[in-house]
């Protein structure tokens, strides 16, 4: 059985934290900034950062089409914050030219939780992880206004979903990579490995 | 950190903690933060892929030219810039001027730069940044200065460089000093750390932390003199995690092209072929100043300690 190779989209954002989390789970992780690097990975993490910046760099450096192709081919993804925005079906309060790749059946509002002074952390329950709470860090986070029938809501905070799963994809409003808790990354690696029929680590 | 505001555990949302303050800087990594003086410039910066903008009345090269006392920007202007873009908006407060900082926090600014580019309000004390929910970035010339600011609650550090000169030499000096200081601590024996803390004038617990982790506890950007895509990539290769560009963009002959090129060079900092491609046909960079021939009183980096 081959080992899962995980890429982290490294145009901008908290790339390093995701690399460390994946390696902490015992899997291989590398950065992805070019079509060649994208070709060499089995699964992709889209990190936190500014979705407008990543969106523009995807277009300018000819990564958008290769990324769309890989996603159409079933490449599993884990996306956090800006990454979730890039993969969503609809972006509210975004820029008109910003990319929505339509992989996750969610409608998200950029900065829907407010400006930086409203950024917060809280304990939430993530269904597939059982009852032990997960410390979720929300930074100028997108708000999932609506999750469609294809997206399974696996965690909520207040009245809104904050984590969804859809096939081999997991999308989050918050940043598991900013804590030492590796359970979300572990869950992603297990699901990605199962979807691709490879070994997680 | 003992000085942090009370941290909570549980389902109640906890705002203003260390993790969300330092966390926003983590999200800006690999990006470019651009000085803008109008909502229109803010939009150009956002279009070009800036991760944040710094809302100012005058860019540093104009502050330098005009002289006089440079203060926090006009409140109306900051509000207009906040309304104009979807990316984070930063603004500068004078060193030690905690009321300017209170005002900026009340406006909903996402990060405050306690900046030597403005005229200091206090020559001895910086702002007690632990008292705020909004995070702060501060300039530093060396590791000791960086650690003093972090000890006061700064959630992000940048080099001071020499703002408004278009000359990268001071930013390079400061980045090397910080990185060299970190390498030195990392290689020390534990019993040498207290003497090093004394030598640096830095909090002992932060010196211990660097010895343990080999890195600063907060994100470290470069600032002060970055004027070209190659300058931006140079700073990234020297180990910074992103770039502030002040006068370098809107004092060039083609701000839009410069902005886009500097964003690309920051992402692809280790790919000379990309830097070459984005540097082609850019027009003229901002005019530069020779820092070595400037008078001591003209230097901004020596403000604060």
Coordinates of C-alpha atoms in Angstrom, one line a residue:
Chain A
X1 CA 0.0 0.0 0.0
X2 CA 1.4 3.4 -0.9
X3 CA 1.6 6.2 1.7
X4 CA -0.7 9.3 1.5
X5 CA 1.2 12.4 0.3
X6 CA -0.5 15.5 1.6
X7 CA 0.1 18.9 0.0
X8 CA -0.6 22.3 1.7
X9 CA -1.5 25.1 -0.7
X10 CA 1.3 27.6 0.0
X11 CA 0.5 30.8 -1.8
X12 CA 0.0 32.6 1.5
X13 CA -1.3 31.9 5.0
X14 CA -0.6 29.6 7.9
X15 CA 1.0 26.9 5.8
X16 CA 3.7 25.9 8.4
X17 CA 1.1 25.1 11.1
X18 CA -0.7 22.6 8.7
X19 CA 2.6 21.0 7.6
X20 CA 3.5 20.5 11.3
X21 CA 0.1 19.1 12.1
X22 CA 0.2 16.6 9.2
X23 CA 3.7 15.5 10.1
X24 CA 2.6 15.3 13.7
X25 CA 0.1 12.7 12.6
X26 CA 2.9 10.7 11.0
X27 CA 2.1 11.5 7.4
X28 CA 4.1 13.1 4.6
X29 CA 3.5 16.8 3.9
X30 CA 4.8 19.2 1.3
X31 CA 4.0 22.7 0.0
X32 CA 2.2 23.3 -3.2
X33 CA 2.8 26.5 -5.2
X34 CA 3.1 25.1 -8.8
X35 CA 1.1 22.8 -11.0
X36 CA 4.0 20.3 -10.8
X37 CA 3.9 20.3 -7.0
X38 CA 0.1 19.8 -7.1
X39 CA 0.5 16.8 -9.4
X40 CA 2.7 15.1 -6.9
X41 CA 0.3 15.1 -3.9
X42 CA -2.7 12.8 -3.2
X43 CA -4.7 15.2 -1.0
X44 CA -4.6 18.9 -0.4
X45 CA -5.0 21.3 2.6
X46 CA -6.2 24.8 1.8
X47 CA -5.0 26.9 4.8
X48 CA -6.1 30.0 6.5
X49 CA -5.1 33.4 5.1
X50 CA -6.7 35.9 2.9
X51 CA -9.0 34.3 0.3
X52 CA -8.7 37.3 -2.0
X53 CA -4.9 37.0 -2.2
X54 CA -5.0 33.2 -2.7
X55 CA -7.7 33.6 -5.3
X56 CA -5.7 36.1 -7.3
X57 CA -2.4 34.1 -7.1
X58 CA -4.3 30.9 -8.2
X59 CA -5.4 32.7 -11.3
X60 CA -2.2 34.5 -12.2
X61 CA 0.1 31.6 -11.7
X62 CA -2.0 29.1 -13.7
X63 CA -3.0 26.9 -10.8
X64 CA -6.7 27.4 -11.0
X65 CA -7.3 24.9 -13.9
X66 CA -5.0 22.2 -12.6
X67 CA -6.7 22.5 -9.2
X68 CA -10.1 22.3 -10.7
X69 CA -9.0 19.2 -12.6
X70 CA -7.6 17.5 -9.5
X71 CA -10.8 18.3 -7.5
X72 CA -12.9 16.9 -10.3
X73 CA -10.8 13.8 -10.1
X74 CA -11.8 13.4 -6.5
X75 CA -8.7 14.7 -4.6
X76 CA -9.6 14.9 -0.9
X77 CA -9.3 18.3 0.8
X78 CA -9.2 19.8 4.3
X79 CA -9.9 23.5 4.2
X80 CA -9.8 26.0 7.0
X81 CA -11.2 29.6 7.0
X82 CA -9.9 31.2 3.7
X83 CA -9.6 27.6 2.3
X84 CA -13.2 27.0 3.1
X85 CA -14.2 30.2 1.2
X86 CA -12.2 29.0 -1.8
X87 CA -14.0 25.7 -1.9
X88 CA -17.5 26.9 -1.2
X89 CA -20.4 27.1 -3.6
X90 CA -21.2 30.8 -2.9
X91 CA -19.3 33.6 -1.3
X92 CA -21.2 36.5 0.2
X93 CA -19.5 39.9 1.0
X94 CA -16.6 38.8 -1.1
X95 CA -15.0 40.3 -4.2
X96 CA -16.9 39.7 -7.4
X97 CA -13.7 38.2 -9.0
X98 CA -13.0 35.8 -6.2
X99 CA -12.9 32.1 -6.9
X100 CA -15.6 29.8 -5.5
X101 CA -14.7 26.3 -6.6
X102 CA -18.0 24.8 -5.6
X103 CA -16.7 21.7 -4.0
X104 CA -18.5 22.2 -0.7
X105 CA -22.3 22.7 -0.8
X106 CA -22.2 25.8 1.5
X107 CA -22.9 29.5 1.2
X108 CA -20.3 31.5 3.3
X109 CA -20.2 35.1 4.3
X110 CA -16.7 36.5 4.5
X111 CA -15.8 37.9 7.9
X112 CA -19.3 36.9 9.0
X113 CA -18.2 36.8 12.7
X114 CA -17.0 40.4 12.5
X115 CA -13.7 42.1 12.5
X116 CA -10.5 41.1 14.5
X117 CA -11.7 42.3 17.9
X118 CA -14.5 39.8 17.6
X119 CA -12.2 36.9 16.8
X120 CA -12.6 34.3 19.5
X121 CA -12.0 30.8 20.7
X122 CA -14.6 28.4 22.2
X123 CA -15.0 24.7 22.9
X124 CA -17.2 22.9 20.3
X125 CA -18.3 19.4 19.7
X126 CA -17.3 17.8 16.4
X127 CA -19.6 14.8 15.8
X128 CA -17.1 12.3 14.3
X129 CA -14.7 13.0 17.2
X130 CA -17.1 12.0 19.9
X131 CA -17.9 13.9 23.1
X132 CA -14.5 15.3 24.0
X133 CA -14.7 19.1 23.2
X134 CA -12.4 20.6 20.5
X135 CA -10.9 24.1 21.2
X136 CA -11.9 26.0 18.0
X137 CA -10.1 29.2 17.1
X138 CA -12.0 31.6 14.9
X139 CA -10.1 34.5 13.3
X140 CA -12.0 37.0 11.2
X141 CA -13.8 33.8 10.4
X142 CA -16.3 33.1 7.5
X143 CA -19.8 32.3 8.6
X144 CA -21.6 29.4 7.0
X145 CA -25.0 31.0 6.3
X146 CA -26.4 27.9 4.7
X147 CA -25.3 24.3 4.2
X148 CA -27.0 22.5 1.3
X149 CA -28.2 18.8 1.3
X150 CA -24.8 17.5 0.0
X151 CA -22.9 18.9 3.0
X152 CA -23.0 17.0 6.2
X153 CA -22.8 19.4 9.2
X154 CA -20.4 17.9 11.7
X155 CA -20.1 20.8 14.1
X156 CA -22.1 23.9 14.9
X157 CA -21.6 27.0 17.1
X158 CA -24.7 28.9 18.1
X159 CA -27.1 28.6 15.2
X160 CA -24.6 28.1 12.4
X161 CA -22.6 25.2 11.1
X162 CA -18.8 25.7 11.6
X163 CA -17.6 22.4 10.1
X164 CA -18.9 20.3 7.2
X165 CA -18.0 17.0 5.6
X166 CA -18.8 16.1 2.0
X167 CA -17.4 12.9 0.5
X168 CA -13.6 13.1 1.0
X169 CA -13.7 16.8 1.9
X170 CA -13.8 18.5 5.3
X171 CA -14.3 22.3 5.5
X172 CA -14.0 24.4 8.7
X173 CA -14.6 28.0 9.7
X174 CA -11.9 27.7 12.4
X175 CA -8.2 26.7 12.8
X176 CA -7.4 23.3 14.2
X177 CA -3.8 23.9 13.1
X178 CA -3.5 26.6 15.7
X179 CA -3.9 24.2 18.6
X180 CA -1.9 21.1 19.5
X181 CA -5.0 19.0 19.1
X182 CA -4.4 16.8 16.0
X183 CA -7.8 15.0 15.9
X184 CA -9.2 16.9 12.9
X185 CA -6.1 16.3 10.8
X186 CA -6.1 12.7 11.9
X187 CA -9.8 12.4 10.8
X188 CA -9.0 14.0 7.5
X189 CA -6.0 11.7 6.9
X190 CA -8.1 8.6 7.7
X191 CA -10.9 9.7 5.4
X192 CA -8.6 10.7 2.6
X193 CA -6.7 7.4 2.8
X194 CA -10.0 5.4 2.8
X195 CA -11.3 7.4 -0.2
X196 CA -8.0 6.8 -2.2
X197 CA -7.4 3.3 -0.8
X198 CA -3.9 4.2 0.4
X199 CA -2.3 4.1 3.8
X200 CA -2.6 7.3 5.9
X201 CA 0.9 7.0 7.4
Chain B
X1 CA 2.1 34.4 29.5
X2 CA 1.0 35.7 32.9
X3 CA 0.1 39.1 31.6
X4 CA -2.6 37.9 29.2
X5 CA -6.2 38.8 29.9
X6 CA -8.1 36.1 31.7
X7 CA -8.4 33.0 29.5
X8 CA -11.6 31.1 29.6
X9 CA -12.4 27.5 29.1
X10 CA -15.6 26.3 27.7
X11 CA -18.4 27.1 25.4
X12 CA -18.5 30.9 26.0
X13 CA -16.6 32.7 23.2
X14 CA -13.3 34.1 24.5
X15 CA -12.2 37.2 22.6
X16 CA -8.9 39.2 22.8
X17 CA -6.7 36.3 23.9
X18 CA -3.1 35.7 22.8
X19 CA -4.1 32.9 20.4
X20 CA -6.4 35.0 18.3
X21 CA -4.1 38.1 18.4
X22 CA -1.0 36.2 17.3
X23 CA -3.3 34.0 15.1
X24 CA -4.3 36.9 12.8
X25 CA -0.6 37.5 12.1
X26 CA -0.2 33.8 11.2
X27 CA -2.9 34.2 8.6
X28 CA -1.0 37.1 7.0
X29 CA 2.2 35.1 6.6
X30 CA 3.6 35.0 3.1
X31 CA 1.7 38.1 2.2
X32 CA 2.2 41.8 1.7
X33 CA 0.8 44.6 3.8
X34 CA 0.6 47.9 1.9
X35 CA 0.5 51.5 3.1
X36 CA -2.5 53.4 1.6
X37 CA -3.6 57.0 2.0
X38 CA -7.0 56.9 0.2
X39 CA -9.9 54.3 -0.2
X40 CA -9.0 54.2 -3.9
X41 CA -5.4 53.1 -3.1
X42 CA -6.8 50.6 -0.6
X43 CA -8.9 49.0 -3.4
X44 CA -5.8 48.9 -5.7
X45 CA -3.9 47.2 -3.0
X46 CA -6.7 44.6 -2.4
X47 CA -7.0 44.1 -6.2
X48 CA -3.3 43.4 -6.4
X49 CA -3.5 40.7 -3.7
X50 CA -2.4 42.5 -0.5
X51 CA -3.3 40.6 2.7
X52 CA -3.9 43.8 4.6
X53 CA -3.6 47.5 4.2
X54 CA -2.1 50.1 6.6
X55 CA -4.4 53.2 6.6
X56 CA -2.3 56.4 6.7
X57 CA -2.7 60.1 6.0
X58 CA 0.8 60.2 4.5
X59 CA 3.2 57.5 3.4
X60 CA 6.6 57.6 5.3
X61 CA 8.5 59.4 2.5
X62 CA 6.0 62.3 2.7
X63 CA 6.1 62.3 6.5
X64 CA 9.9 62.5 6.2
X65 CA 9.7 65.4 3.6
X66 CA 7.0 67.4 5.5
X67 CA 8.6 67.2 9.0
X68 CA 6.6 68.4 12.0
X69 CA 4.7 66.2 14.3
X70 CA 3.2 63.0 12.7
X71 CA 0.1 61.7 14.6
X72 CA -2.5 59.0 14.2
X73 CA -4.4 59.4 10.9
X74 CA -7.7 61.2 10.5
X75 CA -10.5 59.1 11.9
X76 CA -12.8 59.7 9.0
X77 CA -10.1 58.5 6.5
X78 CA -9.6 55.3 8.5
X79 CA -13.3 54.6 8.5
X80 CA -13.5 55.2 4.7
X81 CA -10.7 52.8 4.2
X82 CA -12.2 50.2 6.5
X83 CA -15.5 50.5 4.4
X84 CA -13.6 50.2 1.1
X85 CA -12.0 46.8 1.5
X86 CA -12.7 43.3 2.7
X87 CA -9.1 42.5 3.9
X88 CA -7.8 43.5 7.4
X89 CA -7.1 47.2 8.0
X90 CA -4.2 48.3 10.2
X91 CA -3.5 51.8 11.5
X92 CA -0.6 53.5 13.3
X93 CA -0.5 54.9 16.8
X94 CA 2.4 57.0 18.2
X95 CA 4.8 55.1 20.4
X96 CA 3.4 55.3 24.0
X97 CA 0.2 57.0 22.9
X98 CA -2.3 54.6 24.4
X99 CA -5.3 56.9 23.8
X100 CA -4.7 56.9 20.0
X101 CA -4.6 53.1 20.4
X102 CA -7.9 53.1 22.3
X103 CA -9.5 55.3 19.5
X104 CA -8.2 52.9 16.8
X105 CA -9.6 49.9 18.6
X106 CA -13.0 51.6 18.9
X107 CA -13.0 52.1 15.2
X108 CA -12.7 48.4 14.5
X109 CA -9.1 48.5 13.2
X110 CA -7.8 44.9 12.9
X111 CA -4.2 45.6 13.9
X112 CA -2.4 48.6 15.5
X113 CA 1.1 49.4 14.5
X114 CA 2.8 51.2 17.4
X115 CA 5.1 53.0 15.0
X116 CA 8.4 54.9 15.0
X117 CA 7.2 56.4 11.7
X118 CA 5.0 58.7 13.8
X119 CA 6.4 61.2 16.3
X120 CA 6.7 59.4 19.7
X121 CA 4.4 60.5 22.4
X122 CA 6.5 58.9 25.1
X123 CA 10.3 58.5 24.9
X124 CA 10.5 56.0 27.8
X125 CA 7.4 53.8 27.8
X126 CA 5.7 51.9 25.0
X127 CA 1.9 51.1 25.2
X128 CA 0.9 48.3 27.6
X129 CA -0.6 46.2 24.8
X130 CA -2.0 43.5 27.1
X131 CA -4.8 45.9 28.0
X132 CA -6.2 45.7 24.4
X133 CA -8.4 43.2 22.6
X134 CA -7.0 44.4 19.3
X135 CA -3.5 43.0 18.5
X136 CA -0.4 45.2 18.0
X137 CA 2.6 45.0 15.7
X138 CA 5.8 46.8 16.7
X139 CA 9.1 47.5 15.1
X140 CA 12.5 46.2 16.3
X141 CA 16.1 46.6 15.3
X142 CA 17.4 43.5 17.1
X143 CA 16.2 40.6 19.2
X144 CA 16.3 42.4 22.6
X145 CA 14.0 45.1 21.2
X146 CA 11.7 42.5 19.7
X147 CA 11.4 40.6 23.0
X148 CA 10.7 43.8 25.0
X149 CA 7.8 44.6 22.7
X150 CA 6.5 41.0 22.9
X151 CA 6.9 41.3 26.7
X152 CA 4.6 44.3 26.5
X153 CA 2.1 42.3 24.6
X154 CA 3.0 42.8 20.9
X155 CA 1.4 40.0 18.8
X156 CA 3.6 40.5 15.8
X157 CA 7.0 42.0 15.1
X158 CA 8.5 43.7 12.1
X159 CA 11.9 45.2 11.4
X160 CA 12.1 48.9 11.7
X161 CA 14.3 49.3 8.7
X162 CA 14.4 53.0 7.7
X163 CA 10.9 53.9 6.5
X164 CA 10.4 56.2 3.5
X165 CA 13.9 55.8 2.1
X166 CA 13.3 53.1 -0.5
X167 CA 16.6 51.7 0.8
X168 CA 16.5 48.1 2.1
X169 CA 19.9 48.2 3.9
X170 CA 18.5 48.9 7.4
X171 CA 15.7 46.2 7.1
X172 CA 18.4 43.7 6.2
X173 CA 20.5 44.8 9.1
X174 CA 17.6 44.4 11.5
X175 CA 16.4 41.1 10.1
X176 CA 19.9 39.6 10.4
X177 CA 20.3 41.0 13.9
X178 CA 17.0 39.3 15.0
X179 CA 17.7 36.0 13.3
X180 CA 21.3 36.0 14.5
X181 CA 20.2 36.6 18.1
X182 CA 17.8 33.7 17.9
X183 CA 20.5 31.3 16.6
X184 CA 22.8 32.5 19.3
X185 CA 20.3 31.7 22.1
X186 CA 19.3 28.4 20.5
X187 CA 23.0 27.3 20.7
X188 CA 23.5 28.3 24.4
X189 CA 23.7 26.2 27.5
X190 CA 20.8 26.7 29.9
X191 CA 23.0 28.4 32.5
X192 CA 24.0 31.1 30.0
X193 CA 20.4 32.3 29.4
X194 CA 20.1 34.7 32.3
X195 CA 23.3 36.6 31.3
X196 CA 21.9 36.7 27.8
X197 CA 18.6 38.1 29.0
X198 CA 20.5 40.8 30.9
X199 CA 22.7 41.5 27.9
X200 CA 19.7 41.9 25.6
X201 CA 17.5 43.7 28.1
X202 CA 14.9 41.1 27.4
X203 CA 12.4 39.2 29.6
X204 CA 14.0 36.0 30.9
X205 CA 10.9 33.8 30.1
X206 CA 11.0 34.8 26.5
X207 CA 14.7 34.1 26.2
X208 CA 14.0 30.6 27.7
X209 CA 11.2 30.1 25.2
X210 CA 13.5 30.9 22.3
X211 CA 16.1 28.5 23.6
X212 CA 13.5 25.8 23.7
X213 CA 11.7 26.5 20.3
X214 CA 14.5 28.2 18.2
X215 CA 12.1 30.8 17.0
X216 CA 10.2 34.0 18.0
X217 CA 6.8 33.3 19.7
X218 CA 5.2 35.7 17.2
X219 CA 5.2 36.3 13.4
X220 CA 8.1 38.4 12.1
X221 CA 7.7 40.6 9.0
X222 CA 10.1 43.0 7.4
X223 CA 9.4 46.7 6.9
X224 CA 11.2 49.9 6.2
X225 CA 12.8 50.4 2.8
X226 CA 11.4 47.6 0.7
X227 CA 10.9 49.1 -2.8
X228 CA 11.2 46.3 -5.4
X229 CA 10.1 42.7 -6.0
X230 CA 13.7 41.7 -5.5
X231 CA 13.9 43.5 -2.1
X232 CA 10.7 41.7 -1.0
X233 CA 12.2 38.3 -2.0
X234 CA 15.5 39.2 -0.3
X235 CA 13.8 39.8 3.0
X236 CA 11.9 36.5 2.6
X237 CA 15.1 34.6 1.9
X238 CA 16.6 36.2 5.0
X239 CA 13.9 34.6 7.0
X240 CA 11.1 37.1 7.4
X241 CA 7.5 35.8 7.1
X242 CA 6.0 38.5 5.0
X243 CA 6.5 42.2 4.0
X244 CA 5.2 45.6 4.8
X245 CA 5.6 47.9 1.9
X246 CA 5.1 51.6 2.6
X247 CA 6.2 54.3 0.1
X248 CA 7.5 51.6 -2.3
X249 CA 4.2 51.0 -4.0
X250 CA 2.4 54.3 -4.3
X251 CA 5.6 56.3 -4.9
X252 CA 6.6 54.2 -7.8
X253 CA 5.6 55.2 -11.4
X254 CA 3.1 52.3 -11.7
X255 CA 1.6 51.4 -8.3
X256 CA -0.7 48.7 -9.6
X257 CA 2.1 46.9 -11.4
X258 CA 4.5 47.3 -8.4
X259 CA 1.9 46.0 -6.0
X260 CA 1.1 42.9 -8.0
X261 CA 4.8 42.2 -8.6
X262 CA 5.8 42.5 -5.0
X263 CA 2.9 40.2 -4.0
X264 CA 4.2 37.6 -6.4
X265 CA 7.8 38.0 -5.4
X266 CA 6.8 37.5 -1.7
X267 CA 5.0 34.2 -2.5
X268 CA 7.7 32.9 -5.0
X269 CA 10.6 34.4 -3.1
X270 CA 12.9 31.5 -3.9
X271 CA 12.1 31.3 -7.6
X272 CA 14.4 33.9 -9.4
X273 CA 12.7 33.1 -12.7
X274 CA 9.3 34.3 -11.3
X275 CA 10.9 37.4 -9.8
X276 CA 12.5 38.2 -13.1
X277 CA 9.2 37.7 -15.0
X278 CA 7.2 40.0 -12.6
X279 CA 10.0 42.6 -12.6
X280 CA 10.0 43.1 -16.4
X281 CA 8.6 46.4 -17.6
X282 CA 7.6 47.7 -14.2
X283 CA 8.7 51.3 -14.6
X284 CA 10.7 53.2 -12.0
X285 CA 10.8 52.3 -8.4
X286 CA 10.4 55.1 -5.8
X287 CA 13.4 57.4 -5.5
X288 CA 15.8 56.2 -2.8
X289 CA 17.8 57.9 -0.1
X290 CA 21.3 56.9 1.1
X291 CA 20.8 56.1 4.8
X292 CA 24.5 56.4 5.6
X293 CA 24.6 60.1 4.6
X294 CA 21.5 61.0 6.7
X295 CA 21.8 63.0 9.9
X296 CA 21.1 61.2 13.2
X297 CA 18.0 63.4 13.7
X298 CA 16.5 62.2 10.4
X299 CA 16.5 58.6 11.3
X300 CA 13.2 57.1 12.4
X301 CA 14.5 53.7 13.5
X302 CA 16.2 55.2 16.6
X303 CA 12.8 56.2 18.0
X304 CA 11.6 53.8 20.7
X305 CA 14.1 51.4 22.4

